[in-house]
Short mmCIF file of C-alpha atoms and ligand atoms in Angstrom, two decimals:
data_model
loop_
_atom_site.label_atom_id
_atom_site.label_comp_id
_atom_site.label_asym_id
_atom_site.label_seq_id
_atom_site.Cartn_x
_atom_site.Cartn_y
_atom_site.Cartn_z
CA MET A 1 34.54 -9.00 -14.69
CA LYS A 2 35.43 -8.31 -11.10
CA VAL A 3 33.16 -5.73 -9.51
CA LEU A 4 33.37 -3.85 -6.21
CA ILE A 5 30.37 -2.11 -4.64
CA VAL A 6 31.05 0.59 -2.05
CA GLY A 7 28.40 0.81 0.68
CA GLY A 8 26.64 -1.40 3.18
CA GLY A 9 22.90 -0.70 3.44
CA GLY A 10 19.65 -1.87 1.89
CA ARG A 11 20.32 0.08 -1.28
CA GLU A 12 23.68 -1.62 -1.69
CA HIS A 13 22.13 -5.03 -1.05
CA ALA A 14 19.63 -4.41 -3.84
CA ILE A 15 22.41 -3.21 -6.16
CA ALA A 16 24.60 -6.18 -5.23
CA TRP A 17 21.76 -8.67 -5.76
CA LYS A 18 21.06 -7.23 -9.22
CA THR A 19 24.76 -6.93 -10.13
CA ALA A 20 25.37 -10.56 -9.15
CA GLN A 21 22.81 -11.60 -11.81
CA SER A 22 24.79 -9.95 -14.59
CA GLN A 23 26.25 -12.34 -17.15
CA LYS A 24 29.38 -10.22 -17.11
CA VAL A 25 30.22 -10.58 -13.43
CA GLU A 26 32.47 -13.41 -12.29
CA LYS A 27 33.39 -12.05 -8.86
CA LEU A 28 31.62 -9.49 -6.69
CA TYR A 29 32.96 -7.68 -3.62
CA CYS A 30 31.27 -5.19 -1.34
CA ALA A 31 32.93 -2.79 1.11
CA PRO A 32 31.91 -2.89 3.89
CA GLY A 33 28.69 -4.80 3.02
CA ASN A 34 26.55 -6.49 5.67
CA ALA A 35 25.26 -9.95 6.61
CA GLY A 36 22.70 -9.98 3.80
CA ILE A 37 25.09 -8.71 1.16
CA ALA A 38 27.44 -11.52 2.20
CA GLY A 39 24.95 -13.88 0.52
CA VAL A 40 25.70 -12.41 -2.92
CA ALA A 41 29.15 -10.79 -2.57
CA GLU A 42 32.37 -11.19 -0.64
CA CYS A 43 32.35 -8.46 2.02
CA VAL A 44 35.55 -6.52 2.62
CA ASP A 45 36.08 -4.66 5.87
CA ILE A 46 36.87 -1.19 4.49
CA GLY A 47 34.80 1.90 5.25
CA VAL A 48 33.16 3.94 2.49
CA MET A 49 35.32 7.02 3.22
CA GLU A 50 38.64 5.16 3.27
CA PHE A 51 39.52 6.03 -0.32
CA ASP A 52 43.20 5.02 -0.13
CA ARG A 53 42.35 1.57 1.15
CA LEU A 54 39.48 1.13 -1.32
CA VAL A 55 41.70 2.08 -4.26
CA ALA A 56 44.50 -0.18 -3.00
CA PHE A 57 42.06 -3.07 -2.69
CA ALA A 58 40.73 -2.48 -6.20
CA LYS A 59 44.26 -2.47 -7.61
CA GLU A 60 45.41 -5.57 -5.75
CA ASN A 61 42.31 -7.51 -6.72
CA GLU A 62 42.22 -6.27 -10.31
CA ILE A 63 38.72 -4.85 -9.99
CA ASP A 64 37.31 -3.92 -13.39
CA LEU A 65 34.48 -1.74 -12.14
CA THR A 66 33.71 -0.05 -8.82
CA ILE A 67 30.20 1.22 -8.05
CA VAL A 68 30.13 3.99 -5.46
CA ALA A 69 26.60 4.01 -4.03
CA PRO A 70 26.31 6.40 -1.02
CA ASP A 71 26.22 10.20 -1.08
CA ASP A 72 29.09 11.00 1.31
CA PRO A 73 31.92 9.31 -0.61
CA LEU A 74 30.55 10.64 -3.91
CA ALA A 75 30.47 14.21 -2.61
CA ALA A 76 33.99 13.78 -1.22
CA GLY A 77 35.41 12.63 -4.55
CA ALA A 78 35.54 8.82 -4.36
CA VAL A 79 35.10 8.42 -8.11
CA ASP A 80 37.90 10.95 -8.75
CA ALA A 81 40.17 8.91 -6.45
CA PHE A 82 39.55 5.70 -8.42
CA GLU A 83 39.99 7.48 -11.75
CA ALA A 84 43.23 9.11 -10.61
CA ALA A 85 44.54 5.59 -10.02
CA GLY A 86 43.51 4.56 -13.54
CA LEU A 87 40.49 2.55 -12.35
CA ARG A 88 36.93 2.50 -13.69
CA ALA A 89 34.27 3.71 -11.30
CA PHE A 90 30.55 4.37 -11.61
CA GLY A 91 29.11 7.53 -10.08
CA PRO A 92 29.44 11.28 -10.48
CA ARG A 93 32.80 12.94 -9.91
CA LYS A 94 33.08 15.40 -7.07
CA ASN A 95 32.36 18.41 -9.25
CA ALA A 96 29.07 16.81 -10.38
CA ALA A 97 28.05 15.21 -7.07
CA ILE A 98 27.62 18.78 -5.84
CA LEU A 99 24.16 18.51 -7.43
CA GLU A 100 23.21 16.75 -4.18
CA GLY A 101 26.05 18.01 -1.97
CA SER A 102 24.96 21.66 -2.05
CA LYS A 103 21.31 22.68 -2.05
CA ALA A 104 22.34 26.28 -2.84
CA PHE A 105 24.18 25.01 -5.93
CA SER A 106 21.23 22.95 -7.13
CA LYS A 107 18.74 25.77 -6.54
CA ASP A 108 20.93 28.26 -8.42
CA LEU A 109 21.31 25.76 -11.26
CA MET A 110 17.55 25.32 -11.55
CA LYS A 111 16.97 29.05 -11.49
CA LYS A 112 19.63 29.75 -14.11
CA TYR A 113 18.30 27.09 -16.49
CA GLY A 114 14.58 27.57 -15.87
CA ILE A 115 13.96 24.17 -14.27
CA PRO A 116 10.74 24.32 -12.23
CA THR A 117 11.31 24.38 -8.46
CA ALA A 118 10.15 26.31 -5.40
CA SER A 119 11.28 29.94 -5.15
CA TYR A 120 14.04 30.50 -2.60
CA GLU A 121 16.72 32.70 -1.11
CA THR A 122 20.18 31.65 0.09
CA PHE A 123 21.78 33.01 3.28
CA ASP A 124 25.31 32.82 4.70
CA SER A 125 24.47 34.67 7.88
CA ALA A 126 21.82 34.06 10.53
CA GLU A 127 21.10 37.82 10.83
CA ALA A 128 20.22 38.13 7.16
CA ALA A 129 18.09 34.97 7.27
CA LEU A 130 16.22 36.18 10.36
CA ALA A 131 15.60 39.59 8.80
CA TYR A 132 14.21 37.94 5.66
CA LEU A 133 11.84 35.76 7.66
CA GLU A 134 10.13 38.80 9.20
CA GLN A 135 8.33 39.53 5.92
CA ALA A 136 8.11 35.96 4.54
CA ARG A 137 4.89 33.96 4.11
CA MET A 138 4.44 30.93 6.39
CA PRO A 139 4.75 27.97 6.23
CA ILE A 140 8.30 28.12 4.97
CA VAL A 141 11.06 25.55 4.47
CA LEU A 142 14.63 25.85 5.78
CA LYS A 143 17.34 23.64 4.32
CA ALA A 144 20.93 23.19 5.41
CA ASP A 145 23.08 23.66 2.31
CA GLY A 146 25.25 20.56 2.80
CA LEU A 147 24.65 16.84 3.33
CA ALA A 148 22.81 16.14 6.58
CA LEU A 149 21.65 12.53 6.26
CA GLY A 150 18.37 13.75 4.79
CA LYS A 151 17.58 15.50 8.08
CA GLY A 152 18.66 19.07 7.38
CA VAL A 153 15.20 20.14 6.17
CA LEU A 154 12.86 22.01 8.55
CA ILE A 155 9.27 22.80 7.67
CA CYS A 156 8.21 25.80 9.76
CA HIS A 157 4.58 26.74 10.23
CA THR A 158 5.05 29.93 12.24
CA LEU A 159 7.54 32.76 12.35
CA GLU A 160 8.60 31.59 15.80
CA GLU A 161 9.38 28.09 14.49
CA ALA A 162 11.28 29.55 11.56
CA ARG A 163 13.40 31.77 13.83
CA ALA A 164 14.18 28.76 16.02
CA GLY A 165 15.03 26.76 12.89
CA VAL A 166 17.58 29.32 11.74
CA ARG A 167 19.18 29.19 15.16
CA THR A 168 19.28 25.37 15.10
CA LEU A 169 20.88 25.20 11.66
CA MET A 170 23.16 28.24 11.62
CA LEU A 171 24.05 29.05 15.23
CA ASP A 172 23.75 25.76 17.16
CA LYS A 173 25.10 23.95 14.08
CA GLN A 174 23.02 20.86 14.65
CA PHE A 175 24.17 19.56 11.27
CA GLY A 176 27.69 20.95 11.53
CA ALA A 177 29.19 22.79 8.59
CA ALA A 178 26.20 21.71 6.44
CA GLY A 179 24.37 24.61 8.09
CA ASN A 180 26.92 27.37 7.42
CA ARG A 181 24.69 28.36 4.57
CA ILE A 182 20.94 27.77 4.33
CA VAL A 183 18.31 27.86 1.64
CA VAL A 184 14.96 29.34 2.63
CA GLU A 185 12.31 27.99 0.32
CA GLU A 186 8.66 28.44 -0.54
CA PHE A 187 6.46 25.69 0.95
CA MET A 188 4.80 23.55 -1.69
CA THR A 189 1.92 21.11 -1.39
CA GLY A 190 1.20 18.07 -3.49
CA ARG A 191 2.14 14.47 -3.85
CA GLU A 192 5.80 13.44 -3.82
CA VAL A 193 7.32 11.13 -6.39
CA SER A 194 10.85 9.78 -6.72
CA VAL A 195 12.22 9.23 -10.20
CA LEU A 196 15.64 7.64 -10.64
CA SER A 197 17.62 7.88 -13.84
CA PHE A 198 20.88 6.79 -15.42
CA VAL A 199 22.99 9.54 -16.95
CA ASP A 200 26.10 9.27 -19.17
CA GLY A 201 27.06 12.96 -19.22
CA LYS A 202 24.84 13.70 -22.21
CA ASN A 203 22.00 11.20 -22.37
CA ILE A 204 19.49 10.26 -19.70
CA ARG A 205 17.45 7.09 -19.28
CA VAL A 206 14.65 7.38 -16.78
CA MET A 207 13.68 4.41 -14.61
CA THR A 208 10.19 3.65 -13.34
CA SER A 209 8.69 5.93 -10.66
CA ALA A 210 8.46 5.21 -6.93
CA GLN A 211 7.21 6.79 -3.75
CA ASP A 212 8.93 6.87 -0.38
CA HIS A 213 7.43 7.11 3.13
CA LYS A 214 9.88 9.19 5.14
CA ARG A 215 8.13 9.57 8.49
CA ALA A 216 8.55 7.00 11.24
CA LYS A 217 4.88 6.47 12.10
CA ASP A 218 1.63 5.59 10.33
CA GLY A 219 -0.26 8.45 8.75
CA ASP A 220 3.02 10.27 8.03
CA GLN A 221 3.44 11.14 11.69
CA GLY A 222 6.60 11.07 13.78
CA LEU A 223 10.15 11.97 12.92
CA ASN A 224 11.79 11.95 9.51
CA THR A 225 13.75 8.78 8.81
CA GLY A 226 15.91 7.44 6.02
CA GLY A 227 12.69 5.90 4.60
CA MET A 228 10.22 3.37 6.07
CA GLY A 229 8.92 1.88 2.85
CA THR A 230 8.32 2.45 -0.84
CA PHE A 231 6.13 1.41 -3.71
CA SER A 232 6.64 1.41 -7.46
CA PRO A 233 5.27 2.57 -9.81
CA SER A 234 3.52 5.66 -8.46
CA PRO A 235 -0.05 5.68 -9.87
CA PHE A 236 0.03 9.49 -9.59
CA TYR A 237 2.92 9.77 -12.02
CA THR A 238 0.92 9.88 -15.25
CA LYS A 239 2.11 9.86 -18.85
CA GLU A 240 1.33 13.56 -19.05
CA ILE A 241 3.49 14.32 -16.01
CA ASP A 242 6.25 12.12 -17.37
CA ASP A 243 6.21 14.00 -20.70
CA PHE A 244 6.40 17.33 -18.89
CA CYS A 245 9.30 16.20 -16.71
CA ARG A 246 11.29 14.79 -19.60
CA LYS A 247 10.97 18.07 -21.44
CA HIS A 248 11.36 20.57 -18.61
CA ILE A 249 13.29 18.78 -15.87
CA TYR A 250 15.25 15.63 -16.75
CA GLN A 251 17.15 16.44 -19.95
CA PRO A 252 17.47 20.13 -18.99
CA THR A 253 19.22 19.12 -15.76
CA VAL A 254 21.73 16.96 -17.64
CA ASP A 255 22.30 19.73 -20.20
CA ALA A 256 22.70 22.33 -17.44
CA MET A 257 25.37 20.29 -15.68
CA ARG A 258 27.24 19.90 -18.95
CA ALA A 259 26.98 23.60 -19.72
CA GLU A 260 28.47 24.31 -16.29
CA GLY A 261 31.47 22.09 -17.04
CA ARG A 262 30.22 19.53 -14.50
CA GLU A 263 29.36 16.63 -16.75
CA PHE A 264 27.22 14.23 -14.70
CA LYS A 265 27.72 10.47 -15.08
CA GLY A 266 25.86 8.24 -12.67
CA ILE A 267 22.42 8.24 -11.10
CA ILE A 268 20.28 11.34 -10.79
CA PHE A 269 17.40 10.91 -8.39
CA PHE A 270 14.71 13.53 -8.96
CA GLY A 271 12.64 14.20 -5.86
CA LEU A 272 9.49 15.76 -7.33
CA MET A 273 6.44 17.44 -5.90
CA LEU A 274 3.36 17.20 -8.10
CA THR A 275 1.82 20.59 -7.33
CA GLU A 276 -1.36 22.10 -8.74
CA ASP A 277 0.83 24.16 -11.03
CA GLY A 278 2.69 21.13 -12.31
CA PRO A 279 5.73 19.10 -11.25
CA ARG A 280 8.47 20.91 -9.30
CA VAL A 281 11.88 19.64 -8.21
CA LEU A 282 12.10 19.26 -4.42
CA GLU A 283 15.64 18.00 -4.46
CA TYR A 284 18.24 16.16 -6.47
CA ASN A 285 20.23 13.22 -5.21
CA ALA A 286 23.34 12.07 -7.00
CA ARG A 287 22.84 8.37 -6.24
CA PHE A 288 20.28 5.60 -6.00
CA GLY A 289 17.57 6.33 -3.40
CA ASP A 290 17.02 4.13 -0.42
CA PRO A 291 14.57 2.36 -0.12
CA GLU A 292 13.41 3.33 -3.65
CA THR A 293 16.12 1.10 -5.12
CA GLN A 294 14.61 -1.86 -3.31
CA VAL A 295 11.40 -1.59 -5.37
CA VAL A 296 12.88 -0.29 -8.63
CA LEU A 297 15.65 -2.84 -9.26
CA PRO A 298 13.47 -5.93 -8.71
CA ARG A 299 11.29 -4.62 -11.57
CA MET A 300 14.19 -3.86 -13.93
CA LYS A 301 14.89 -6.35 -16.70
CA ASN A 302 18.20 -5.00 -18.04
CA ASP A 303 21.65 -6.25 -17.12
CA LEU A 304 22.60 -3.58 -14.57
CA VAL A 305 26.33 -3.80 -15.26
CA GLU A 306 25.76 -3.14 -18.96
CA VAL A 307 23.86 0.03 -18.06
CA PHE A 308 26.58 1.16 -15.62
CA GLU A 309 29.20 0.67 -18.34
CA ALA A 310 27.14 2.60 -20.87
CA CYS A 311 27.00 5.52 -18.42
CA ILE A 312 30.77 5.51 -18.04
CA ASP A 313 31.39 5.11 -21.77
CA GLY A 314 28.85 7.72 -22.86
CA THR A 315 26.81 5.18 -24.86
CA LEU A 316 23.55 5.30 -22.97
CA ASP A 317 21.77 6.40 -26.16
CA GLN A 318 22.16 2.78 -27.30
CA VAL A 319 20.42 1.39 -24.21
CA GLU A 320 16.69 0.98 -23.72
CA LEU A 321 15.62 0.37 -20.17
CA GLU A 322 12.99 -2.28 -19.62
CA PHE A 323 10.80 -2.67 -16.57
CA ALA A 324 8.35 -5.47 -15.84
CA ASP A 325 4.70 -4.53 -16.19
CA ASN A 326 4.11 -5.25 -12.52
CA ALA A 327 4.43 -3.46 -9.17
CA ALA A 328 6.57 -3.74 -6.07
CA VAL A 329 6.19 -2.71 -2.44
CA CYS A 330 8.96 -2.55 0.18
CA VAL A 331 8.22 -2.45 3.90
CA VAL A 332 11.16 -1.56 6.13
CA LEU A 333 11.56 -3.57 9.32
CA ALA A 334 13.21 -1.27 11.85
CA SER A 335 14.36 -1.47 15.45
CA ASP A 336 11.66 -0.03 17.67
CA GLY A 337 12.65 3.52 18.68
CA TYR A 338 14.34 4.37 15.36
CA PRO A 339 15.27 7.10 14.37
CA GLU A 340 16.11 7.99 17.97
CA HIS A 341 17.16 5.41 20.56
CA TYR A 342 16.98 1.71 19.87
CA GLU A 343 18.62 -1.55 20.87
CA LYS A 344 20.51 -3.77 18.47
CA GLY A 345 22.23 -7.15 18.45
CA TYR A 346 19.02 -9.25 18.42
CA PRO A 347 18.95 -12.53 16.43
CA ILE A 348 16.88 -12.44 13.23
CA THR A 349 14.96 -15.57 12.19
CA GLY A 350 12.88 -16.51 9.17
CA LEU A 351 15.23 -15.15 6.50
CA GLU A 352 15.52 -18.54 4.77
CA ARG A 353 11.84 -18.38 3.70
CA PHE A 354 12.84 -15.83 1.07
CA GLU A 355 15.26 -18.19 -0.65
CA GLU A 356 12.57 -20.40 -2.13
CA ALA A 357 9.74 -17.93 -2.52
CA ASP A 358 9.18 -16.27 -5.88
CA GLY A 359 8.95 -12.48 -6.10
CA TYR A 360 9.80 -11.97 -2.42
CA TYR A 361 13.06 -10.28 -1.46
CA VAL A 362 14.69 -9.35 1.80
CA PHE A 363 17.36 -6.66 1.53
CA HIS A 364 19.51 -6.08 4.59
CA ALA A 365 20.02 -2.51 5.77
CA GLY A 366 21.53 -3.08 9.22
CA SER A 367 22.58 -6.64 10.02
CA ARG A 368 25.77 -8.44 10.97
CA PHE A 369 27.01 -11.89 11.96
CA ASP A 370 27.55 -12.44 15.66
CA SER A 371 30.46 -14.55 16.94
CA ASP A 372 28.47 -17.78 16.38
CA GLY A 373 27.71 -16.84 12.79
CA ALA A 374 24.05 -16.03 13.50
CA ILE A 375 22.56 -12.95 11.83
CA VAL A 376 21.66 -10.19 14.30
CA THR A 377 20.19 -6.69 14.02
CA ASN A 378 22.77 -3.93 13.63
CA GLY A 379 20.99 -0.66 12.97
CA GLY A 380 17.85 1.42 13.08
CA ARG A 381 16.65 0.17 9.75
CA VAL A 382 17.28 -3.57 9.72
CA LEU A 383 15.63 -5.11 6.65
CA GLY A 384 13.65 -4.09 3.59
CA VAL A 385 11.02 -6.70 2.73
CA THR A 386 10.01 -6.34 -0.90
CA ALA A 387 7.41 -8.24 -2.87
CA THR A 388 6.31 -7.91 -6.46
CA GLY A 389 2.75 -8.45 -7.65
CA SER A 390 0.70 -7.97 -10.78
CA ASN A 391 -0.53 -4.67 -9.33
CA LEU A 392 0.20 -2.46 -6.32
CA LYS A 393 -2.50 -3.97 -4.15
CA GLU A 394 -1.25 -7.48 -4.70
CA ALA A 395 2.35 -6.42 -4.16
CA ARG A 396 1.43 -4.72 -0.91
CA ALA A 397 -0.53 -7.74 0.40
CA ARG A 398 2.42 -10.00 -0.45
CA ALA A 399 4.98 -7.66 1.12
CA TYR A 400 3.04 -7.48 4.38
CA GLU A 401 2.57 -11.26 4.32
CA ALA A 402 6.34 -11.69 4.07
CA THR A 403 7.04 -9.25 6.91
CA GLU A 404 5.45 -11.88 9.18
CA TRP A 405 8.03 -14.50 8.21
CA VAL A 406 10.82 -12.49 9.79
CA LYS A 407 11.19 -12.20 13.54
CA PHE A 408 13.46 -10.23 15.86
CA LYS A 409 12.85 -8.89 19.31
CA ASN A 410 12.16 -5.20 18.75
CA LYS A 411 10.78 -5.40 15.22
CA TYR A 412 8.84 -2.29 14.17
CA MET A 413 7.22 -1.37 10.86
CA ARG A 414 4.70 1.03 9.47
CA ARG A 415 1.38 -0.63 8.64
CA ASP A 416 0.32 1.82 5.95
CA ILE A 417 3.01 1.61 3.30
CA GLY A 418 1.29 2.08 -0.05
CA LYS A 419 -2.03 3.05 1.48
CA ALA A 420 -2.25 6.03 -0.89
CA ILE A 421 -2.80 3.64 -3.79
CA ASP A 422 -6.32 2.95 -2.46
CA GLU A 423 -7.24 6.46 -3.53
CA VAL A 424 -6.80 5.59 -7.17
CA SER A 425 -8.29 2.11 -7.34
P1 LIG B 1 14.58 17.10 0.79
O1 LIG B 1 15.68 16.45 1.62
O2 LIG B 1 14.95 18.39 0.17
O3 LIG B 1 13.89 16.13 -0.13
O4 LIG B 1 13.42 17.42 1.85
C1 LIG B 1 12.91 16.42 2.67
C2 LIG B 1 11.42 16.46 2.66
O5 LIG B 1 10.96 17.74 3.09
C3 LIG B 1 10.82 16.29 1.28
O6 LIG B 1 10.69 14.95 0.94
C4 LIG B 1 9.48 16.99 1.46
O7 LIG B 1 8.57 16.13 2.10
C5 LIG B 1 9.81 18.12 2.39
N1 LIG B 1 10.09 19.34 1.62
C6 LIG B 1 11.28 19.75 1.13
N2 LIG B 1 11.15 20.93 0.48
C7 LIG B 1 9.85 21.26 0.55
C8 LIG B 1 9.07 22.36 0.05
N3 LIG B 1 9.64 23.37 -0.62
N4 LIG B 1 7.76 22.37 0.32
C9 LIG B 1 7.17 21.38 1.01
N5 LIG B 1 7.85 20.31 1.50
C10 LIG B 1 9.16 20.25 1.29
N1 LIG B 2 14.59 7.80 -0.08
C1 LIG B 2 15.18 9.06 -0.14
C2 LIG B 2 16.64 9.05 -0.27
O1 LIG B 2 17.25 8.07 -0.62
O2 LIG B 2 17.23 10.10 -0.05
#
């Protein structure tokens, strides 16, 4: 088969690496890809939102399967564009990607179908939102309805902060049209867990659990980022919690989407909060998480392409997912200053160490080739260094060991990825 992956970050590198191992794949392309992805796929210089060019490329090159990985093209209907041209594509159609694309939609869906989540109100006008806040309990959470690169969520501790938040989202439009409507949500406390799953419209197959570290600095301080590291599995995600979620969250979400005439085929990422009153949905994503994917796929034993095809064909009930009985930790190497101002274009050395070493992976998030063919930094998040181990502690020690192999001028990382696991061992 000829396969095309749409995207160019660490998530896509992990997907490309795993896809390249499939017995079924004879040729792999990635658009636009990056310098790391170029090691496992032929990179094609087409942007993720250039649907006409992507479809034309897929036709010309007789691509059998296209995997659309990022949220923006999915929400804008990339899979619909491929299907309209008679091509096979993996990912939710536009009418199902709304599960991530609109927080108001997903909250209303959960309410209608009794899926546990924080209580909330939706507002289309700043006046109404401000009036509501006057009698609301603090802290409170404000969320831009639309996609905002994971940054449209404000946790407000005082009424003053909440008023300012409404102004930022709805009047100053810091996240553009994403803030035309906002969700105001009850603040929950507990531990967060990410659970990814494959969905074929009807059936769901849940992958192993993971936990992300979203803040830039140690001790969960600093600004929110796209993710500074992950570990898998989460020791806090017990069998009991898993049973509850399967019964009350996972399958009910798939059934709800079907009942709404929005059959979901692709990846559903459940962002969960394990509260004292049980698991609650924080958010849905309609795609693989990043950097969760960088710890989940190295532990997966199945042929990924077979699972993608089962999702498209509606035969996921015949697939059993298998994960290694081990653990993985990913530490993101970023450019110092991320997520605000940072320099890029610095040469990266030490990447070749990963070629020989067993159970060590380096997934590229932001890298490119300079004019001499050397690999240089090209983003805020540069690399995801993942290691597996027989348990989380071993995986973490190995991941941090491997972060030392790689050098670039303004390298920055958190030192406490996976520290929470010490609480349970
Ligand atoms: P989201 O993009 O909806 O996952 O929100 C980003 C982050 O904000 C989450 O990972 C949580 O850490 C936090 N968050 C979102 N909603 C809530 C909530 N209702 N209560 C507490 N924290 C929240
Ligand atoms: N790691 C969170 C996300 O992918 O949105």
